[in-house]
Amino acid sequence: MLHNRIITSLLCILLLSSIALAFQPFDLTSRRQLISGTGLDQPYQLEAGLIIENSEKISIDDSLLVKEQDYRIDYVRGILRLKGVLAVSDTAIVYYQVFPFDLPVSYYNPILTIRDDEVAEIDTIKPPQQPSEAQVFDTGTLRKSGTLVRGITIGSDQDLSVESGLNLQVEGRLGRNIDILALLNDQNTPIQPEGNTATIEEIDKVLIQVKTPKFDATFGDYELVYSGNRFGGYYRKLQGARLDARLGDVDATISGAVSRGQYHSNFFFGEEGNQGPYRLSDKQGRTGILVLAGTEKVWLDGVRLQRGENNDYTIEYGLGEIIFTPRRLITSDSRITVDFQFSNEVYSRDIYTGFTEARFLNNRLGIRTTAVAESDARNNPLAYVLTDSAKSALQAAGDDPTAAEILQVLQVEVGEGEYLADTTSWGGATYAIYTYVGFDSIGDYNVVFSYVGYNQGDYARVAGSEGFYYEWVGPNQGEYAPVQRLPLPQHHRLADVEIWGEPTKTSSIRFEGAASDLDLNTWSEEGDGDNVGVAWSTEGHWQSSEEKSSGDFSRLMLDANVRDVDAKFRQIDRTQQIEYDRYWDLDSGASEEESVAEAKLTLRPISFWTSSGSYGFIDKASDGFQSERWSGESRFTGRNLPQVTANADWIRSSSEPLGRTGFWTRGKSSTSYRIWRLTPSLSYEREHKRNSYADSTAGFQFSDYIAGMIYEAGYIKLESSQGFRSEDRYKQEELSDFSASQTSHYKAGLSSWHDLSGDLLYTHRAKKFDEADSAEVKTDLMEINFGWTPFGRAVDLAANYRINNTQVSSLVQTPLYVGAGQGTHVKVGDIYFEDPDGEYILVAQSTGDFTPVVELEGSMSLDLDPYRLAKGVKEKLPIPWKHLSSQTLINFSEKTKERDVWALYRLDFSKFQGDSTLLGNLLVREDLYLFRHSRDLSFRLRGEINQSISNLYLSGGQETKRQLISFRVRRSFSEEWSLQGDIGRESDMRNYRLSGVSSRDINSWVTSLEPVFRPSRVWEFGVRAGLLLDNDGVEDIQATRYGLEPRIVRSFMQKGRGELRGSWYHVTTNAESLPYEMAEGDPPGDNFRWDLRLDYRISRYLTATVSYSGSKDADRDAIHIGRAEVRAFF
């Protein structure tokens, strides 16, 4: 098709040009963001905070918005609030600038106050003075800001609701040597952290902090971090109170709070050709969990990663899913560790802690104590009702989490249930079962099902078109049972004591002892004999000389540690190093119990050469496991010298229960050296693991080679690396070929050269398997960013393109009825359409059935505006060209199973939105302007193509193709009179893949004329006359929609604004009923809308807003909504 060729040509030219010109990161201060309308009255979170004040420019449909009149913006937190509702069909374009560095959103700089009695009097002698009243009763200096909001809402078919919000920030000095910081906010914001930025700002954080020279008191939301050597480390996000004291050489902390989550850790291997999402699971293995924002720590192959779209990974906190960016290649060899805190939404958890640290003898002797008690509020469960039967089940369960369950089957009247009681045969036996029959049917039972484990239940969870239900699949063939499993309330306590000292200036010793008490069920005393466990550790360090300055170094160092953990000890936070199982070659599911001894000797004969060797032994008696570990490392590094590192590990292990004897050797070496502007590098890694059993041998061996080159010259930096990995696995006592992979990595960047900016990242990996029935797996990752702003930004070009290999899940869309005017969708037939006055909201849920896809995202915007040229250059242009300008916008995204991936990569749009597409969007918009910046006369010609396809929902797919061409003229006859006219031709084709639902092919003519009269600066009168002609070619339906939209605006100079808007549209048609897609969703007949709004500033710090809106469609009763709000500013 013609438009596909145009799009492909434009993007190919853009990408080829950008590659030829090289790349650099984007301008650190300028940002551009597109905000798609949702049809809801809600705030919008910008991609960055710390915005430079008044740097923003916001436009909707070419109309520049006015601050305070059309929108409000929180520059610190990056929150945009529009005065009106942004329709689903509208897009707001936001330009703004941010500070090119990270700053905390709020921090406090204490005010230093020097009084007369604190200054040494030397030159003069003054008679003693009595303190003044101001000195005795010193209120200090407080700086406060914020808002207080009170409002009410009342409407048709809804009760009166009261809205209250407080957002207050106070900081400064209160009295002598008392500093205070208060952040108070009682608003429930709909904005949830998305986990796609490096930093996450909690805009609803509540905090009061009081600081004195010796004490700090904190109330509200805070993060509690206790440093600990091995057993006493602790980190939680809490809501409560804490007190910190600094008394000379003693620091102390006590706290009491309610926890917002529980600590847990996941370890898993990556998958070849899959960057995510990877689903995190709780302690029972359930996925779809709620992860507390900002609590996650992610390691890849033992290396800590950084969150953010421009960094290593993004996370969806509401679903507990992680996606890795193209900057981090994930393979089947990738080892991924994630520590996080999650909310189980079953019990609230009370936490009490205490911490002290004391130092003596000029810090040469110290002691640290930590006490933590975490307890679930067993009497107030959040997820179930604590009935007598539930309490009895919990008391009888002991410590077995699978034993506490109650039958949840309720018989109701016929037609009020979702299930029927039935019987079936299986293996010659008869079973009583429950059969799903759906809503509004003959069902007479409501049944609650719970996850009980793989092949532990008789039912399977099945995704339907409008939700999930449960189906009997056979005894022990499913994962669910018709019971409610009750989570056990737990109580976990930890006490830790740590003592350290320095006998000499070159030696130190450290002892740590800890005891834990974990009650897995506080309702039952059964099984409490194993609640208490202990652990201890001793460490020592010695070096040959004292390091007094930066150039000093010790030639010999010795470190040793011994620790013992019994089988009953339970960690409350991470106590072991990352990849501890790999470090010792532990069996999966190993217990906490262990006895460990380690020693390490480090030699540094010369400043640029360091070598070390270590030996360790671990014994897990209760697991019948032992392991010995030898390791060595050598580093050669120095200025103008090659950088050389090498390390090796030898691990010998044995496991009596498995009858296994293992030997694991690992080695890795690398070298690099800068020559002129080039830095070549070479690395080699090899592992060989052999597990010998009584009747077989298992294990693997791999070799990994990587060669790389870096070129740096002024503005440009180029990087390239080639890697090759071969892997063998044991088969019949011998190693045989298993797989071979090759990975290519390219990166380029250019720093601010001739108004150019951008970067390029591309990774290609191919893995072949020796098995004949195994296909080759290829992975391609790419990220391109490009910007060019020459001639004083008269040309403003920005583009980005990203390729990722991910997976997507099919979705179930569950409708929830919330009442007329309270929802976001209306139901017409079997389809739900977006409608701000609807009565349904739609909740999308993942089925967990994932499909691998190639994901492409890209955009290009080009703004050509001679108005921004330098005055001398602009005057030389011919008159027509001087006043011509244009805006081009291309956005696309595609998630597809298409096999011809290179056709996708080179943007062959004939491969987009085809049978293999699961989700796709394409938008192409071209605007041509004449006299764009003139207030007297301006013209705009717009062409737009908007295509989308969705095949994710089980209820059926939908494909939409919309094309538009329109012409707009604006004319200002005088200061009082102006006119805007629009005319356009639009085609809207919708193909529904739903049984019984007719597709649409609607062609429309739309025209409008809007005169505006402004007799003075405070009055504005306008009326818009509109005409719409629709024709559906599928069912030969015609519709005509015509009407008026009058408005009156009254401005109160520096006080506020009042506005009255209304609309009347009459719809006629040749059909008995009109499809919702036609006539803007209005039914045949007369349709009315009205909106009255008054914003008034009562005083400098007090504003009031009153609004009344309503609608009356021809086939609906009238809907009325009234709101009133008072807002106070501090």
PDB file of N, CA and C in Angstrom, residues 877-915:
ATOM      1  N   LEU A 877      14.966  34.455   3.136  1.00  0.00           N
ATOM      2  CA  LEU A 877      14.095  33.434   2.551  1.00  0.00           C
ATOM      3  C   LEU A 877      13.007  34.085   1.713  1.00  0.00           C
ATOM      4  N   PRO A 878      12.588  33.435   0.620  1.00  0.00           N
ATOM      5  CA  PRO A 878      11.426  33.930  -0.133  1.00  0.00           C
ATOM      6  C   PRO A 878      10.192  33.948   0.764  1.00  0.00           C
ATOM      7  N   ILE A 879       9.279  34.852   0.487  1.00  0.00           N
ATOM      8  CA  ILE A 879       8.127  35.061   1.363  1.00  0.00           C
ATOM      9  C   ILE A 879       7.315  33.781   1.591  1.00  0.00           C
ATOM     10  N   PRO A 880       6.988  32.990   0.559  1.00  0.00           N
ATOM     11  CA  PRO A 880       6.183  31.788   0.855  1.00  0.00           C
ATOM     12  C   PRO A 880       6.886  30.843   1.811  1.00  0.00           C
ATOM     13  N   TRP A 881       8.187  30.623   1.627  1.00  0.00           N
ATOM     14  CA  TRP A 881       8.912  29.657   2.455  1.00  0.00           C
ATOM     15  C   TRP A 881       9.108  30.169   3.879  1.00  0.00           C
ATOM     16  N   LYS A 882       9.124  31.468   4.040  1.00  0.00           N
ATOM     17  CA  LYS A 882       9.324  32.055   5.354  1.00  0.00           C
ATOM     18  C   LYS A 882       8.171  31.715   6.295  1.00  0.00           C
ATOM     19  N   HIS A 883       6.979  31.539   5.719  1.00  0.00           N
ATOM     20  CA  HIS A 883       5.790  31.330   6.542  1.00  0.00           C
ATOM     21  C   HIS A 883       5.289  29.886   6.504  1.00  0.00           C
ATOM     22  N   LEU A 884       6.010  29.012   5.812  1.00  0.00           N
ATOM     23  CA  LEU A 884       5.631  27.598   5.775  1.00  0.00           C
ATOM     24  C   LEU A 884       6.357  26.828   6.871  1.00  0.00           C
ATOM     25  N   SER A 885       5.663  25.925   7.517  1.00  0.00           N
ATOM     26  CA  SER A 885       6.286  25.058   8.514  1.00  0.00           C
ATOM     27  C   SER A 885       5.538  23.732   8.520  1.00  0.00           C
ATOM     28  N   SER A 886       6.149  22.741   9.174  1.00  0.00           N
ATOM     29  CA  SER A 886       5.523  21.413   9.192  1.00  0.00           C
ATOM     30  C   SER A 886       5.922  20.666  10.454  1.00  0.00           C
ATOM     31  N   GLN A 887       5.068  19.718  10.814  1.00  0.00           N
ATOM     32  CA  GLN A 887       5.334  18.787  11.907  1.00  0.00           C
ATOM     33  C   GLN A 887       5.017  17.380  11.424  1.00  0.00           C
ATOM     34  N   THR A 888       5.984  16.484  11.624  1.00  0.00           N
ATOM     35  CA  THR A 888       5.811  15.088  11.231  1.00  0.00           C
ATOM     36  C   THR A 888       5.958  14.220  12.468  1.00  0.00           C
ATOM     37  N   LEU A 889       5.053  13.302  12.638  1.00  0.00           N
ATOM     38  CA  LEU A 889       5.102  12.395  13.787  1.00  0.00           C
ATOM     39  C   LEU A 889       4.821  10.978  13.323  1.00  0.00           C
ATOM     40  N   ILE A 890       5.704  10.068  13.695  1.00  0.00           N
ATOM     41  CA  ILE A 890       5.514   8.637  13.422  1.00  0.00           C
ATOM     42  C   ILE A 890       5.754   7.878  14.714  1.00  0.00           C
ATOM     43  N   ASN A 891       4.785   7.104  15.124  1.00  0.00           N
ATOM     44  CA  ASN A 891       4.899   6.234  16.296  1.00  0.00           C
ATOM     45  C   ASN A 891       4.467   4.829  15.903  1.00  0.00           C
ATOM     46  N   PHE A 892       5.220   3.835  16.356  1.00  0.00           N
ATOM     47  CA  PHE A 892       4.788   2.470  16.096  1.00  0.00           C
ATOM     48  C   PHE A 892       5.265   1.558  17.213  1.00  0.00           C
ATOM     49  N   SER A 893       4.513   0.520  17.440  1.00  0.00           N
ATOM     50  CA  SER A 893       4.899  -0.547  18.370  1.00  0.00           C
ATOM     51  C   SER A 893       4.310  -1.845  17.840  1.00  0.00           C
ATOM     52  N   GLU A 894       5.024  -2.914  18.024  1.00  0.00           N
ATOM     53  CA  GLU A 894       4.611  -4.197  17.464  1.00  0.00           C
ATOM     54  C   GLU A 894       5.137  -5.326  18.345  1.00  0.00           C
ATOM     55  N   LYS A 895       4.238  -6.226  18.714  1.00  0.00           N
ATOM     56  CA  LYS A 895       4.602  -7.466  19.390  1.00  0.00           C
ATOM     57  C   LYS A 895       4.064  -8.596  18.530  1.00  0.00           C
ATOM     58  N   THR A 896       4.980  -9.355  17.946  1.00  0.00           N
ATOM     59  CA  THR A 896       4.577 -10.283  16.897  1.00  0.00           C
ATOM     60  C   THR A 896       5.341 -11.595  16.982  1.00  0.00           C
ATOM     61  N   LYS A 897       4.734 -12.638  16.420  1.00  0.00           N
ATOM     62  CA  LYS A 897       5.375 -13.944  16.296  1.00  0.00           C
ATOM     63  C   LYS A 897       5.955 -14.149  14.895  1.00  0.00           C
ATOM     64  N   GLU A 898       6.016 -13.105  14.086  1.00  0.00           N
ATOM     65  CA  GLU A 898       6.509 -13.183  12.715  1.00  0.00           C
ATOM     66  C   GLU A 898       7.902 -13.821  12.673  1.00  0.00           C
ATOM     67  N   ARG A 899       8.079 -14.789  11.772  1.00  0.00           N
ATOM     68  CA  ARG A 899       9.353 -15.503  11.671  1.00  0.00           C
ATOM     69  C   ARG A 899      10.392 -14.735  10.852  1.00  0.00           C
ATOM     70  N   ASP A 900       9.943 -13.936   9.907  1.00  0.00           N
ATOM     71  CA  ASP A 900      10.873 -13.162   9.081  1.00  0.00           C
ATOM     72  C   ASP A 900      11.281 -11.908   9.868  1.00  0.00           C
ATOM     73  N   VAL A 901      12.165 -12.116  10.848  1.00  0.00           N
ATOM     74  CA  VAL A 901      12.478 -11.033  11.772  1.00  0.00           C
ATOM     75  C   VAL A 901      13.245  -9.903  11.091  1.00  0.00           C
ATOM     76  N   TRP A 902      14.072 -10.211  10.109  1.00  0.00           N
ATOM     77  CA  TRP A 902      14.849  -9.147   9.471  1.00  0.00           C
ATOM     78  C   TRP A 902      13.962  -8.217   8.656  1.00  0.00           C
ATOM     79  N   ALA A 903      12.851  -8.742   8.151  1.00  0.00           N
ATOM     80  CA  ALA A 903      11.884  -7.846   7.506  1.00  0.00           C
ATOM     81  C   ALA A 903      11.299  -6.878   8.527  1.00  0.00           C
ATOM     82  N   LEU A 904      11.110  -7.357   9.747  1.00  0.00           N
ATOM     83  CA  LEU A 904      10.638  -6.468  10.811  1.00  0.00           C
ATOM     84  C   LEU A 904      11.705  -5.450  11.181  1.00  0.00           C
ATOM     85  N   TYR A 905      12.952  -5.921  11.333  1.00  0.00           N
ATOM     86  CA  TYR A 905      14.023  -5.033  11.782  1.00  0.00           C
ATOM     87  C   TYR A 905      14.260  -3.886  10.803  1.00  0.00           C
ATOM     88  N   ARG A 906      14.150  -4.185   9.504  1.00  0.00           N
ATOM     89  CA  ARG A 906      14.357  -3.120   8.529  1.00  0.00           C
ATOM     90  C   ARG A 906      13.054  -2.367   8.226  1.00  0.00           C
ATOM     91  N   LEU A 907      12.054  -2.588   9.083  1.00  0.00           N
ATOM     92  CA  LEU A 907      10.798  -1.838   9.054  1.00  0.00           C
ATOM     93  C   LEU A 907      10.040  -2.003   7.741  1.00  0.00           C
ATOM     94  N   ASP A 908       9.888  -3.250   7.344  1.00  0.00           N
ATOM     95  CA  ASP A 908       8.997  -3.582   6.233  1.00  0.00           C
ATOM     96  C   ASP A 908       7.575  -3.631   6.798  1.00  0.00           C
ATOM     97  N   PHE A 909       6.826  -2.552   6.624  1.00  0.00           N
ATOM     98  CA  PHE A 909       5.525  -2.438   7.274  1.00  0.00           C
ATOM     99  C   PHE A 909       4.479  -3.382   6.685  1.00  0.00           C
ATOM    100  N   SER A 910       4.801  -4.040   5.597  1.00  0.00           N
ATOM    101  CA  SER A 910       3.876  -5.052   5.098  1.00  0.00           C
ATOM    102  C   SER A 910       3.832  -6.268   6.020  1.00  0.00           C
ATOM    103  N   LYS A 911       4.860  -6.417   6.879  1.00  0.00           N
ATOM    104  CA  LYS A 911       4.908  -7.514   7.840  1.00  0.00           C
ATOM    105  C   LYS A 911       4.265  -7.130   9.175  1.00  0.00           C
ATOM    106  N   PHE A 912       3.917  -5.858   9.320  1.00  0.00           N
ATOM    107  CA  PHE A 912       3.332  -5.386  10.567  1.00  0.00           C
ATOM    108  C   PHE A 912       1.820  -5.635  10.559  1.00  0.00           C
ATOM    109  N   GLN A 913       1.288  -5.840  11.747  1.00  0.00           N
ATOM    110  CA  GLN A 913      -0.143  -5.989  11.962  1.00  0.00           C
ATOM    111  C   GLN A 913      -0.747  -7.043  11.040  1.00  0.00           C
ATOM    112  N   GLY A 914      -0.082  -8.189  11.019  1.00  0.00           N
ATOM    113  CA  GLY A 914      -0.581  -9.311  10.232  1.00  0.00           C
ATOM    114  C   GLY A 914      -1.148 -10.390  11.130  1.00  0.00           C
ATOM    115  N   ASP A 915      -1.234 -11.596  10.578  1.00  0.00           N
ATOM    116  CA  ASP A 915      -1.802 -12.718  11.333  1.00  0.00           C
ATOM    117  C   ASP A 915      -0.946 -13.093  12.534  1.00  0.00           C
TER     118      ASP A 915
END
